[in-house]
Short mmCIF file of C-alpha atoms in Angstrom, two decimals:
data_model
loop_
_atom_site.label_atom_id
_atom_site.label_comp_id
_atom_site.label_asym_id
_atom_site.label_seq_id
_atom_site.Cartn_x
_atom_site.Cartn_y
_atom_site.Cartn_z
CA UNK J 1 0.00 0.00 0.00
CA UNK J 2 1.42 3.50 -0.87
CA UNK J 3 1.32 5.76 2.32
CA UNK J 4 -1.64 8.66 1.66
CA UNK J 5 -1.23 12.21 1.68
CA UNK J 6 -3.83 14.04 3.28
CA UNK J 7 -3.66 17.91 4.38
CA UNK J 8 -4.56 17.90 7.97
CA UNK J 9 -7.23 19.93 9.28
CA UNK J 10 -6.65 23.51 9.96
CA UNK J 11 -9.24 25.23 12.02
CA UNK J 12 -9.80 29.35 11.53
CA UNK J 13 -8.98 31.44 14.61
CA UNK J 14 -12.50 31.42 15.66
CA UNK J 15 -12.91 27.96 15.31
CA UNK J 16 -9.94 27.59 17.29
CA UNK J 17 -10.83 29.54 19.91
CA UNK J 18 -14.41 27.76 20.08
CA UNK J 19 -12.64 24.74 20.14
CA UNK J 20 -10.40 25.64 23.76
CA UNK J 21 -13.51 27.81 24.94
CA UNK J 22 -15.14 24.28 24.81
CA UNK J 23 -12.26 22.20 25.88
CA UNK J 24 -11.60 24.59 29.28
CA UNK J 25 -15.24 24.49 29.86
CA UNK J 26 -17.91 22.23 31.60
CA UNK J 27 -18.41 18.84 30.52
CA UNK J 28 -21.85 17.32 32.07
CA UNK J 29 -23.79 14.70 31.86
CA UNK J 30 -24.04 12.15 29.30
CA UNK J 31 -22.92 14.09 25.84
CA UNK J 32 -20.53 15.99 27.90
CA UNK J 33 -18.89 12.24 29.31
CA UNK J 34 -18.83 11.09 26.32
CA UNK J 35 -16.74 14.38 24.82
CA UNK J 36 -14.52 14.26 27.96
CA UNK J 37 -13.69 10.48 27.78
CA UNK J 38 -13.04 11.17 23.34
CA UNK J 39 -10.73 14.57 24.38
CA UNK J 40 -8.85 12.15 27.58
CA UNK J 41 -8.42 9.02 25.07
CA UNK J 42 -7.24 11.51 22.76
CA UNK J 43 -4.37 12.68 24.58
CA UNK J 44 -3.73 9.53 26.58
CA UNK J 45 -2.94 7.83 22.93
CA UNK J 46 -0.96 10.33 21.93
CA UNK J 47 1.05 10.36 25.33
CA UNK J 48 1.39 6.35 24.77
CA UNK J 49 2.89 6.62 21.21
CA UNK J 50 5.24 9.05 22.39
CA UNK J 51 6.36 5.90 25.07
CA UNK J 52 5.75 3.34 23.28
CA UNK J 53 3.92 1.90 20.43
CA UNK J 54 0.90 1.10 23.37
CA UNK J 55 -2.68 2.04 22.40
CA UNK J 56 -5.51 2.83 24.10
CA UNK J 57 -8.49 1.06 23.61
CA UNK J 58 -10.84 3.59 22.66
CA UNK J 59 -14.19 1.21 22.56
CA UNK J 60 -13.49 -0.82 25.48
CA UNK J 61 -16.79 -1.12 27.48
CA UNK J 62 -15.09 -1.01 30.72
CA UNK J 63 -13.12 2.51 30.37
CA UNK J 64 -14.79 5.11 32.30
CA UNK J 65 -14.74 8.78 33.17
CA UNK J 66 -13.90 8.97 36.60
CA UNK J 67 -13.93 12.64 38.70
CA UNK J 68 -10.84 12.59 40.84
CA UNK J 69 -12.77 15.67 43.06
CA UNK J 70 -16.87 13.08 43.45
CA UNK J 71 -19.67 14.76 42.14
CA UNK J 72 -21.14 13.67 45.49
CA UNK J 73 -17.93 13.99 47.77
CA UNK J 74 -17.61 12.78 51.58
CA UNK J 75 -16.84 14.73 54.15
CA UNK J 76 -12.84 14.39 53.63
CA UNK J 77 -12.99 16.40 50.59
CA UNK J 78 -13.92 19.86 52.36
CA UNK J 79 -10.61 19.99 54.01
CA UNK J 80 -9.15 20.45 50.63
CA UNK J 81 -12.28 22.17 49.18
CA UNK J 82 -13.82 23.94 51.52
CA UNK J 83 -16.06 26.32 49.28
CA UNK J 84 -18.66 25.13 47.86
CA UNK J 85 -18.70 27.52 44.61
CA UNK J 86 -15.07 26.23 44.12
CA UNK J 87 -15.85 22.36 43.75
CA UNK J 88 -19.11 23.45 41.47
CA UNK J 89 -17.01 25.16 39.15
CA UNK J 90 -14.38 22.65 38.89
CA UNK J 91 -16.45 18.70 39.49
CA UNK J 92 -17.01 18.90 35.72
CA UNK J 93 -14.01 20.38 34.24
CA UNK J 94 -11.65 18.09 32.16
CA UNK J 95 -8.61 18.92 35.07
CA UNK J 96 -10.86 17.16 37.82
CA UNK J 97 -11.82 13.79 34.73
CA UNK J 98 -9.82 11.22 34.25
CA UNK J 99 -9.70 7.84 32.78
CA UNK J 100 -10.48 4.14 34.50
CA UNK J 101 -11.18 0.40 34.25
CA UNK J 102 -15.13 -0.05 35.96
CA UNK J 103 -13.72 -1.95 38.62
CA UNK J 104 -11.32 1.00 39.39
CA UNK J 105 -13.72 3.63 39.48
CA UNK J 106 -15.98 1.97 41.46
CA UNK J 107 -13.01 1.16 43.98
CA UNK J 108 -13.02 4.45 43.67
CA UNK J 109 -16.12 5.92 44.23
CA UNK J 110 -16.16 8.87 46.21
CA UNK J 111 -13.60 8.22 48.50
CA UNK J 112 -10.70 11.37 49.82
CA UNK J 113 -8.06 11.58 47.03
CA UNK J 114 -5.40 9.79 49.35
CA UNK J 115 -7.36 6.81 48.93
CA UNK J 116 -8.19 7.00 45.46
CA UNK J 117 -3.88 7.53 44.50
CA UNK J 118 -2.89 4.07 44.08
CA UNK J 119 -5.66 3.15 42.08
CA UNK J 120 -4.49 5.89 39.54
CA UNK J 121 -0.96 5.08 40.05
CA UNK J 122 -1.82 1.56 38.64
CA UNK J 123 -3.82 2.67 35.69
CA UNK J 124 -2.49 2.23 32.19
CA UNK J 125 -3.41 5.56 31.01
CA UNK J 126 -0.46 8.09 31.21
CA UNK J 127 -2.50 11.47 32.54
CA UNK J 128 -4.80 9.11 34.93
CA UNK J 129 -1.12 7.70 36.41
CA UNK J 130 0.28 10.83 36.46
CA UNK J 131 -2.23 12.43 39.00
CA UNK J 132 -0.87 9.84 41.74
CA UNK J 133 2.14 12.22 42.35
CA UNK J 134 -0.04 14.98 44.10
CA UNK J 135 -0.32 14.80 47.98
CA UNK J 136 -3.32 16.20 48.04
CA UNK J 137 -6.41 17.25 45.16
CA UNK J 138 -7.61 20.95 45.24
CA UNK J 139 -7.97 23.55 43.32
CA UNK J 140 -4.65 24.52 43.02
CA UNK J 141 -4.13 20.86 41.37
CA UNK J 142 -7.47 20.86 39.74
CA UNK J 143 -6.25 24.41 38.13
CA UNK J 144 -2.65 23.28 37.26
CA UNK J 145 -4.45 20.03 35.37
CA UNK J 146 -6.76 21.87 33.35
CA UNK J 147 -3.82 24.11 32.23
CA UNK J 148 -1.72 21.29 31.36
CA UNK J 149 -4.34 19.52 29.24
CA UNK J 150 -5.83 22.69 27.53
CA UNK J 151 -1.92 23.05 26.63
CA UNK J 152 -1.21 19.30 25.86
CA UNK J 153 -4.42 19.93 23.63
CA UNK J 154 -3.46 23.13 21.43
CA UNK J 155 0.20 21.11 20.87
CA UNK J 156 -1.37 17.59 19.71
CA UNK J 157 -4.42 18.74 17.84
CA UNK J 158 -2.12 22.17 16.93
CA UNK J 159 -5.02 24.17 18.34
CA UNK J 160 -2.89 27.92 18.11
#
């Protein structure tokens, strides 16, 4: 087979900036899963190839969306996010999603972030393994996550 050709995609400035507007925003319920799980296997590939020649299995029925910060969180979350407003405006964001086995993210579940750190150290997806080097999850982390995948984004999908 002869290797194709094909121009990539180049977005106009607008689109572009539709496209990060949307990526730094709120991703809810069930379309909004869906997009967040597509943008996170998205740049989990990518991070693999750049390892290895690994893949992510995009269609596997057991990879989830798990939020590191519970939409429903116990009480040992408020130490780290005591205000209310803060964990609204973050719960949904792509910095607070990562990606899971079903049997992970129900270990999960909505325990304190110090319990939920060796189940993301063992994942196989890069960003979700990465997150198991913070102490602690709050908005400071939350914040620092959403900037490095809004960044990660613009350089894989050459969003500038």
């Amino acid at each position: 087979l002869e290797k194709c050709e094909a121009p990539s995609l180049r977005l106009k400035g607008e689109e572009t900036a539709a496209v990060l507007k949307a990526l730094n925003g709120l991703f809810e319920r069930t379309q909004g899963a869906a997009r967040a799980k597509a943008v996170l296997w998205g740049l989990n590939e990518h991070e693999l190839r750049i390892m290895s020649d690994a893949k992510v299995d995009q269609q596997a029925k057991t990879l989830t969306l798990e939020h590191v910060l519970p939409q429903k969180p116990k009480e040992g979350w408020r130490e780290s996010w005591p205000d209310s407003t803060k964990w609204e405006d973050w719960c949904h964001r792509l910095g607070n999603l990562v990606l899971l086995n079903q049997k992970k993210n129900a270990a999960a579940s909505n325990n304190i972030f110090i319990e939920k750190r060796p189940l993301l150290a063992k994942s196989p997806y890069p960003l979700t393994r990465e997150l198991a080097d913070n102490l602690r999850w709050s908005v400071a982390e939350v914040e620092a996550q959403q900037t490095r995948l809004l960044k990660l984004a613009s350089r894989v999908w050459e969003l500038q």
